[in-house]
Coordinates of C-alpha atoms in Angstrom, one line a residue:
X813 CA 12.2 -18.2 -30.8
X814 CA 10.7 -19.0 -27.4
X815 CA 7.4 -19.7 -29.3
X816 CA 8.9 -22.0 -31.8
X817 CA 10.5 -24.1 -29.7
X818 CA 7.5 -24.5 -27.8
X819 CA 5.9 -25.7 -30.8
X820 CA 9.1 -28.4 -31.5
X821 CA 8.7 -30.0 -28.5
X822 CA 5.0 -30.1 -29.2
X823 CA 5.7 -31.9 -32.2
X824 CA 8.3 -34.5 -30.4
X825 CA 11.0 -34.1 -33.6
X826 CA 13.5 -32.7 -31.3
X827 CA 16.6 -35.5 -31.0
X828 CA 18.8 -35.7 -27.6
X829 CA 21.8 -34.4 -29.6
X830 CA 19.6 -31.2 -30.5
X831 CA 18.6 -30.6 -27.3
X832 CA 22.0 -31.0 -25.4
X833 CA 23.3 -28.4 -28.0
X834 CA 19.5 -26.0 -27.3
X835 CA 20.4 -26.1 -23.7
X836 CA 24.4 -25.9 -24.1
X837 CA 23.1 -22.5 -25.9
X838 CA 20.1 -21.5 -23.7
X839 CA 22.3 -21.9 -20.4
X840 CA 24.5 -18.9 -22.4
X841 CA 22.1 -16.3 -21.7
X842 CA 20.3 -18.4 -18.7
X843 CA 23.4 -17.7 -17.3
X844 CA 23.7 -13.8 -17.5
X845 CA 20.9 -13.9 -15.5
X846 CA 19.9 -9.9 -16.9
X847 CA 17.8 -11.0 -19.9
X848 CA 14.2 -10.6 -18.3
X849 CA 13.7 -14.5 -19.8
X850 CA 14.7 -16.7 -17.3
X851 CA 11.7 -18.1 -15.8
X852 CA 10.4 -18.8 -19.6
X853 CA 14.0 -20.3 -20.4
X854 CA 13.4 -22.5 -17.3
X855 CA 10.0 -23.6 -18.1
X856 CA 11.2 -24.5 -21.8
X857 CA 14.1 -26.8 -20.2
X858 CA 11.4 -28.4 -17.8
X859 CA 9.4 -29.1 -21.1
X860 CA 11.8 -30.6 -23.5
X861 CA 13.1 -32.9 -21.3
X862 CA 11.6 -36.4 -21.5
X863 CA 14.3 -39.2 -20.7
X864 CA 16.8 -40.0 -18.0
X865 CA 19.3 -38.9 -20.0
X866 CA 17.9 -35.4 -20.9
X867 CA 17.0 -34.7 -17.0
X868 CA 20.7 -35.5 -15.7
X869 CA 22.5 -33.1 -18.6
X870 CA 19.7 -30.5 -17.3
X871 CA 20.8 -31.2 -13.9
X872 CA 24.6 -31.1 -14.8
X873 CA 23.9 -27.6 -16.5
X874 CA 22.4 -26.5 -13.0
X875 CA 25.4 -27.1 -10.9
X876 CA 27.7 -25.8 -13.2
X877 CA 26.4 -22.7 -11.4
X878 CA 25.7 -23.3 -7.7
X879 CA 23.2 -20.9 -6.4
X880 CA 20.0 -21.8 -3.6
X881 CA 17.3 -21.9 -6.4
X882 CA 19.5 -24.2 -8.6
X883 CA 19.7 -26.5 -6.1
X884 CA 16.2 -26.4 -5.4
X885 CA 15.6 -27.3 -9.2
X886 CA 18.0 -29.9 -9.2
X887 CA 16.3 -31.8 -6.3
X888 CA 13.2 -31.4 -7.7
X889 CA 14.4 -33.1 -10.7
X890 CA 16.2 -35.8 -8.8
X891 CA 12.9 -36.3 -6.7
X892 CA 10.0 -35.8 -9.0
X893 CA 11.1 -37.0 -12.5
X894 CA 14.5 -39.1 -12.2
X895 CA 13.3 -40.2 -9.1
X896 CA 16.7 -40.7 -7.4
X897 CA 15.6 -40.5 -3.9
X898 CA 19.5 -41.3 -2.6
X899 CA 20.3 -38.0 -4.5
X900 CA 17.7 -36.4 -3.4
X901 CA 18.2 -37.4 0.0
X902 CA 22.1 -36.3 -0.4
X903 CA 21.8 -32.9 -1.7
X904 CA 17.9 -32.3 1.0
X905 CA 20.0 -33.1 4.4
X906 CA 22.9 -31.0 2.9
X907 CA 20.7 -27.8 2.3
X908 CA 18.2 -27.2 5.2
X909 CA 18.2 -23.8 6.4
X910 CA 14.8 -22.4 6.0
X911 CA 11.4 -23.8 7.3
X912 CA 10.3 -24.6 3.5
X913 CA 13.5 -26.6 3.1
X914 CA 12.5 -28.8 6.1
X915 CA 8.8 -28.4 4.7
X916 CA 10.1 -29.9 1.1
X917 CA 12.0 -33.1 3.1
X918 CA 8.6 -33.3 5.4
X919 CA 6.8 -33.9 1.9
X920 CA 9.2 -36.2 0.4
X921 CA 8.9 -38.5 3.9
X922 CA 5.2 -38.4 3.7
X923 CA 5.0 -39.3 0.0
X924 CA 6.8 -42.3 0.7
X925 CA 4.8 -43.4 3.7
X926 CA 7.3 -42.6 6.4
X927 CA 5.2 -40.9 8.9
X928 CA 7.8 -40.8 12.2
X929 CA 10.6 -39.4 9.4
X930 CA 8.4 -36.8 8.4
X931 CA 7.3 -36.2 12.2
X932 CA 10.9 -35.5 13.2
X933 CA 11.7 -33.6 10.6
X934 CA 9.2 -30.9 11.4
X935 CA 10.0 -31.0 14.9
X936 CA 13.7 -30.3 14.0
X937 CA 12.3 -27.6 11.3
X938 CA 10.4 -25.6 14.0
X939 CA 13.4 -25.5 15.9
X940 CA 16.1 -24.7 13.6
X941 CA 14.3 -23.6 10.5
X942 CA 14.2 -19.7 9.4
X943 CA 11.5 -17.7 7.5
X944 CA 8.5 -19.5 6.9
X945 CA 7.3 -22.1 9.6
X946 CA 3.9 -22.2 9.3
X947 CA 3.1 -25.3 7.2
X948 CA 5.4 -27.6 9.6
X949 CA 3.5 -26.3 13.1
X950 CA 0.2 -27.0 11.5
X951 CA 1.3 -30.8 10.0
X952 CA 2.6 -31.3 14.0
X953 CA 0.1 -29.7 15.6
X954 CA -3.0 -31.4 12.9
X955 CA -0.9 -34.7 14.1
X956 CA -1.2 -34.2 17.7
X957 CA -4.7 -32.7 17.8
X958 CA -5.7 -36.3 15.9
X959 CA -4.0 -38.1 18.4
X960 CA -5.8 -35.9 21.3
X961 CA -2.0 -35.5 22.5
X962 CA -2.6 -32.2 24.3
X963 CA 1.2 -32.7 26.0
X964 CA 3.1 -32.4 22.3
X965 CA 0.5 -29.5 21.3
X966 CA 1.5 -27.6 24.3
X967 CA 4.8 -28.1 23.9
X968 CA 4.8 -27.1 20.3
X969 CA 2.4 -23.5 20.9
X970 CA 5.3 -22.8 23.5
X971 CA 8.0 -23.6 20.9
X972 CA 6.0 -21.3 18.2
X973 CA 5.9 -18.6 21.7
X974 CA 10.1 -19.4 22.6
X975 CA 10.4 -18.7 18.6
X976 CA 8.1 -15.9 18.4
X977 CA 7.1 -17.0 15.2
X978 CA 2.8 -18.7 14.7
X979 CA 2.3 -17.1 17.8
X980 CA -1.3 -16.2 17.5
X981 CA -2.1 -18.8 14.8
X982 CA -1.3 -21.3 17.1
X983 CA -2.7 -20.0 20.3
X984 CA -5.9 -20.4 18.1
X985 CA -5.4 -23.4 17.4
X986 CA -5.0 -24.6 20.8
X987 CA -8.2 -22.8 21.6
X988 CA -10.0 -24.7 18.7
X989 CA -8.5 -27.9 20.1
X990 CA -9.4 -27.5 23.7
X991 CA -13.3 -26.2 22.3
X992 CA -13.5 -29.2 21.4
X993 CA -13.0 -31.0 24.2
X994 CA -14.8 -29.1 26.5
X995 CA -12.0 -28.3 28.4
X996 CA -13.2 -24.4 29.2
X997 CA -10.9 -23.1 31.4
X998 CA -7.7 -24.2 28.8
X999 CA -9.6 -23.0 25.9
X1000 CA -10.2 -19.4 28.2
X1001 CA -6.8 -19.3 28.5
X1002 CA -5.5 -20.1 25.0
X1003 CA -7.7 -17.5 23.7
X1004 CA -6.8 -14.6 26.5
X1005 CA -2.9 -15.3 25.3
X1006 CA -4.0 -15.1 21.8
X1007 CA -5.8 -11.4 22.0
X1008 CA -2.2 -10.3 23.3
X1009 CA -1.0 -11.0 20.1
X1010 CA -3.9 -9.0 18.8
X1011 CA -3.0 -5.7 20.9
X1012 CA 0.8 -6.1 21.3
X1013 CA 1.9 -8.4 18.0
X1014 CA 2.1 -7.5 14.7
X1015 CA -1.1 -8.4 13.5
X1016 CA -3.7 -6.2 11.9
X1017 CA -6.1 -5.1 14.4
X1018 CA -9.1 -6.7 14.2
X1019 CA -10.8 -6.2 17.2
X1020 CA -14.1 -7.1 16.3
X1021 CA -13.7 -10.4 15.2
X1022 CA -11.8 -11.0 18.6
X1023 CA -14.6 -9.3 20.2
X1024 CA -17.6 -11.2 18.6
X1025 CA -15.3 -14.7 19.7
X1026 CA -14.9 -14.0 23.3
X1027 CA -18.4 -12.6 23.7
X1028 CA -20.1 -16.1 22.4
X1029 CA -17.4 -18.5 24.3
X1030 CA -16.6 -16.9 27.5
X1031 CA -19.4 -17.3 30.5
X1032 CA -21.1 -14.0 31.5
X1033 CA -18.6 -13.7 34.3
X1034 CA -15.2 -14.1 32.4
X1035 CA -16.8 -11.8 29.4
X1036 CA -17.5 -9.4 32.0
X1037 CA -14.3 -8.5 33.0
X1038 CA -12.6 -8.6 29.7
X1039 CA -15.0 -6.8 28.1
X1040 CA -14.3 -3.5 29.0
X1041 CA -10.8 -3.9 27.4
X1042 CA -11.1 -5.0 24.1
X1043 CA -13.8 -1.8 23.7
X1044 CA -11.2 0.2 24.9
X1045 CA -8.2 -1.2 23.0
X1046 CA -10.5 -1.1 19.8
X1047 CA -10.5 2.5 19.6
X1048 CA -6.8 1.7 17.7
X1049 CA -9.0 0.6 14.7
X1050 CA -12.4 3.0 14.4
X1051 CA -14.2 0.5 12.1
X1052 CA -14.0 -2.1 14.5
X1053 CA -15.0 0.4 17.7
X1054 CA -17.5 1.4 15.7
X1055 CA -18.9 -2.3 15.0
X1056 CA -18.5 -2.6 18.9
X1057 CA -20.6 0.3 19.5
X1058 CA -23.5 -1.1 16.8
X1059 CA -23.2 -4.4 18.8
X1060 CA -23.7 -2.0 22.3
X1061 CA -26.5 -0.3 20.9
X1062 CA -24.6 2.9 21.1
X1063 CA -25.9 4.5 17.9
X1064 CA -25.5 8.2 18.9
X1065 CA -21.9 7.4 19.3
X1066 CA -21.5 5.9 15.9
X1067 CA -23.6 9.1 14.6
X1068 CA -21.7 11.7 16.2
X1069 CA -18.2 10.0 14.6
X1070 CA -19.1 9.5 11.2
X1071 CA -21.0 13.0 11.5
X1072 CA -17.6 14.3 12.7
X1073 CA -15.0 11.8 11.7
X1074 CA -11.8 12.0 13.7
X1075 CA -8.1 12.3 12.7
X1076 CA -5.9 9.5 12.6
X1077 CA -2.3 8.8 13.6
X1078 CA -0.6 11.6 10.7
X1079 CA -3.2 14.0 11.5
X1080 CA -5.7 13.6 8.4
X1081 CA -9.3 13.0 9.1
X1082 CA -10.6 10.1 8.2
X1083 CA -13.3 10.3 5.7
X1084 CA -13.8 6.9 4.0
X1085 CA -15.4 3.5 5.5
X1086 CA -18.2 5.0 7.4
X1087 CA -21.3 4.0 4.6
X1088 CA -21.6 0.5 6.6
X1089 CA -22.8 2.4 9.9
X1090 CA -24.5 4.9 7.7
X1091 CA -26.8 2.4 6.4
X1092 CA -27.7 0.9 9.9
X1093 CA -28.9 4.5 11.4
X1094 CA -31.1 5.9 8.7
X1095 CA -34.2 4.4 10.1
X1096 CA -33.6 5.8 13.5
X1097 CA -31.7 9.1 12.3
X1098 CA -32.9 9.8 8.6
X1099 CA -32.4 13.5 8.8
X1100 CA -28.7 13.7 9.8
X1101 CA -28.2 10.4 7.4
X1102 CA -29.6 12.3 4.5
X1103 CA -26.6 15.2 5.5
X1104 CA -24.0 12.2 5.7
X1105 CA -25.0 11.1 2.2
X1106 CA -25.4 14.6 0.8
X1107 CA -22.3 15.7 2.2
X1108 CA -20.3 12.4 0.3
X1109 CA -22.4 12.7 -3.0
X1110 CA -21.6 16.7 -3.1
X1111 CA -18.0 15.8 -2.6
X1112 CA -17.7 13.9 -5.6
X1113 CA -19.2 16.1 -8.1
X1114 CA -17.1 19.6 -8.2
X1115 CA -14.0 18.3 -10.4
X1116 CA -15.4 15.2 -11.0
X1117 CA -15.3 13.0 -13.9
X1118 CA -17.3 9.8 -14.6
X1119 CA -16.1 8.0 -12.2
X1120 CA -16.6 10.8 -9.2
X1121 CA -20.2 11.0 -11.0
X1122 CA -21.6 7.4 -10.7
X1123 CA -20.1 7.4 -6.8
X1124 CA -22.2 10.9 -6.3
X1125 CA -24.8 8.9 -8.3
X1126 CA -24.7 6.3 -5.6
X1127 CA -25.1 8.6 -2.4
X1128 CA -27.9 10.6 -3.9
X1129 CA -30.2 7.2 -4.5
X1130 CA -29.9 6.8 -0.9
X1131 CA -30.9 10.3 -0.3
X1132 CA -33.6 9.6 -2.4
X1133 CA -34.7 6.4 -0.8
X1134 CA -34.6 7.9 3.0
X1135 CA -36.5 10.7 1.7
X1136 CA -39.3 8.4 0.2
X1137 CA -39.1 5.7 1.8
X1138 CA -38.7 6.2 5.3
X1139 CA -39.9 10.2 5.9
X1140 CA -42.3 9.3 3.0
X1141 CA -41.6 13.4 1.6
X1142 CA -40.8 12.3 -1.9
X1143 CA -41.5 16.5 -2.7
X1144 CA -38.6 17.7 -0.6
X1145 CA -36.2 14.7 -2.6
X1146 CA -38.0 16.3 -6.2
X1147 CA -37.1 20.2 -5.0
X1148 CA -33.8 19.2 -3.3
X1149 CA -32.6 17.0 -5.8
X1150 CA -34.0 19.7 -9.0
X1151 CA -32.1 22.5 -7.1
X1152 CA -28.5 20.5 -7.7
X1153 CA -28.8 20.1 -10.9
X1154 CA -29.6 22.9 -11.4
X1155 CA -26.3 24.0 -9.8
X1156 CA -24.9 21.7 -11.8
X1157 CA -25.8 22.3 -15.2
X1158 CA -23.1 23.1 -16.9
X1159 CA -21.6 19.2 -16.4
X1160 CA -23.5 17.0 -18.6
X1161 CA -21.7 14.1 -17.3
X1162 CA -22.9 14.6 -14.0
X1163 CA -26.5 15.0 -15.3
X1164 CA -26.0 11.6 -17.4
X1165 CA -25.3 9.6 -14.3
X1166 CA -28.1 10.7 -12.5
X1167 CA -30.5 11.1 -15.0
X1168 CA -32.8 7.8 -13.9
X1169 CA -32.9 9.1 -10.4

C-alpha cells in the first residue's frame, strides 16, 4: 500500500482532508515503532506534504510523541519547508546536547548570513557539545587559518587536546597551517605531537604514512633523531615495518619475514599481505620468490573450489613469469608446472583455471 500511495501523490489527487485522515492512520503503526516500516512511513509523510497547512498537522503528529529524532524532524520542518525560523530557533537553543545539534544551529546561522552567530556557536559546541565534534573544529579552525589567526587556532587544537576529542586531526591541521607559512620549527612541533597520537591514541597504526611525512619535512638533523623511533614503533604494524624496510633498502629483512612470517598478538602467524614486497624482490631474489609464490598457489589448491583455483591460478603466472622472464629457464616452469598437474589431475576445476598458463 506503500507503493500506491506513492503513486497518489505522484498524481496530486490526494485532498488535505485525505491526507490528515492517511497520516491520523499511518501515525497508528508509525507509532508502535516494531513494524520494520518506519523510515518508508516517514519518507511517505515528507512526500505528501505540500502546504503550510499539511507541514504543521505533520509537525503536530510528531510531538504528540516527544522523542530526540522527532524533534529533529520537527525542526527540520520548521526550518527548511515552513520556514519558521522563530520556531526553529525556539525548539534549536532548547535541544543542544550533541556536537551535531550545535553543528545543525551553525548551519542555520550561516545560511542566513550571520557569520559571528555561527562563529560562537561552534565555539560553545566544542566546548560543551558531546559525540561528534569534528565538523565544528574544522568550520573554526578553516575560519582562523583564512584569517592567518594562529592565536584562536592554537587555542582551539588545545581545546580539541583539554577535550581529547580531534586530537590528531587537528594537530595536522596546525602542521598544514604552519607549512604554509614557513614557520618550521611550529610546524616540527605540531607534527611530533601529532605522531603521539599515532603510537599512544586510538588510531590505526599507520606508521608509514607518518614515516614518509617526517622524512620529506624535517631537516636531516631533526629526521635523524626521530628516525630511529618510528622504525622501531612500526614493528606494531608489519606492513608498514616492512614498507620502512623497502624504503631502507633492507630487502633481506623483508625476505626472511615474508619467507618466515611471524605470529601476531593471539598467537597465529600471519600469512596474508606479504604479495606487495613479494613483487619488489623477485628481480633481486627470484629463486626464493618462486618458493613464496609456489608455497601460496599450492595452498590454495588441496580443497579448493573455483575460487581457491583462480587465486592458485594467480600465484603460478608469477611463477611462470620469474621463471621466463627474469632466470630466462622457461623448461624448468614447463617440467615444474607439468609435474602439478599432474598431481592434480583428478580436479578438473583446478586444471580449467590454469589451463592458458
Amino acid at each position: 500500500w506503500l507503493n500506491e500511495i506513492s503513486e497518489l501523490i505522484k498524481e496530486g489527487n490526494i485532498s488535505t482532508d485525505a491526507k490528515f485522515n492517511f497520516l491520523d492512520d499511518a501515525f497508528v503503526e508509525y507509532n508502535k515503532e516494531n513494524s520494520g516500516f518506519e523510515d518508508s512511513l516517514m519518507d511517505i509523510f515528507f512526500k505528501i506534504c505540500q502546504t503550510k497547512e499539511e507541514w504543521e498537522y505533520l509537525v503536530k503528529k510528531l510531538g504528540e510523541h516527544p522523542s530526540d529524532w522527532r524533534k529533529k524532524l520537527i525542526m527540520d520542518i520548521q526550518k527548511d519547508y515552513l520556514r519558521d525560523n522563530k520556531a526553529y530557533l525556539k525548539e534549536r537553543l532548547e535541544n543542544l546536547r550533541y556536537g551535531m545539534d550545535y553543528w545543525d544551529l551553525v548551519n542555520f546561522y550561516i545560511d542566513r548570513g550571520d557569520l559571528q552567530k555561527a562563529l560562537e556557536t561552534a565555539e560553545k559546541g566544542i566546548l560543551k557539545g558531546e559525540g561528534r565534534l569534528t565538523e565544528l573544529f574544522q568550520f573554526l579552525f578553516d575560519h582562523f587559518a583564512k584569517a592567518r589567526d594562529s592565536i584562536n587556532l592554537e587555542r582551539i587544537v588545545h581545546t580539541a587536546l583539554d577535550r581529547n576529542t580531534e586530537e590528531k586531526e587537528m594537530l595536522d591541521r596546525l602542521f598544514e597551517y604552519y607549512k604554509g607559512e614557513k614557520n618550521y620549527e611550529k610546524a616540527k612541533e605540531s607534527l611530533l605531537k601529532s605522531y603521539e597520537f599515532v603510537k599512544h591514541g586510538n588510531y590505526y597504526k599507520k606508521y608509514y604514512a607518518e614515516y614518509k611525512r617526517m622524512k620529506k619535512f624535517l631537516k636531516d638533523s631533526d629526521w635523524k633523531l626521530i628516525e630511529p623511533k618510528i622504525f622501531k614503533d612500526a614493528q606494531e604494524n608489519i606492513y608498514d615495518y616492512l614498507r620502512i624496510c623497502l624504503d631502507k633498502n633492507m630487502k633481506k629483512t623483508i625476505l626472511n619475514t615474508i619467507l618466515n612470517p611471524p605470529k601476531n598478538q593471539w598467537e597465529f602467524v600471519i600469512e596474508n599481505g606479504f604479495d606487495e614486497f613479494a613483487d619488489k624482490l623477485k628481480d633481486d631474489f627470484p629463486e626464493k620468490i618462486i618458493e613464496y609464490y609456489w608455497r601460496k598457489a599450492y595452498s590454495n589448491i588441496p580443497k579448493g573450489n573455483r575460487e581457491t583455483y583462480r587465486n592458485a591460478a594467480r600465484y603460478l603466472a608469477e611463477v611462470k613469469h620469474i621463471y621466463i622472464k627474469i632466470l630466462k629457464e622457461e623448461s624448468r616452469w614447463i617440467q615444474r608446472f607439468s609435474n602439478l598437474k599432474v598431481e592434480f589431475k583428478n580436479r578438473p576445476a583446478f586444471l580449467d583455471e590454469v589451463r592458458k598458463l
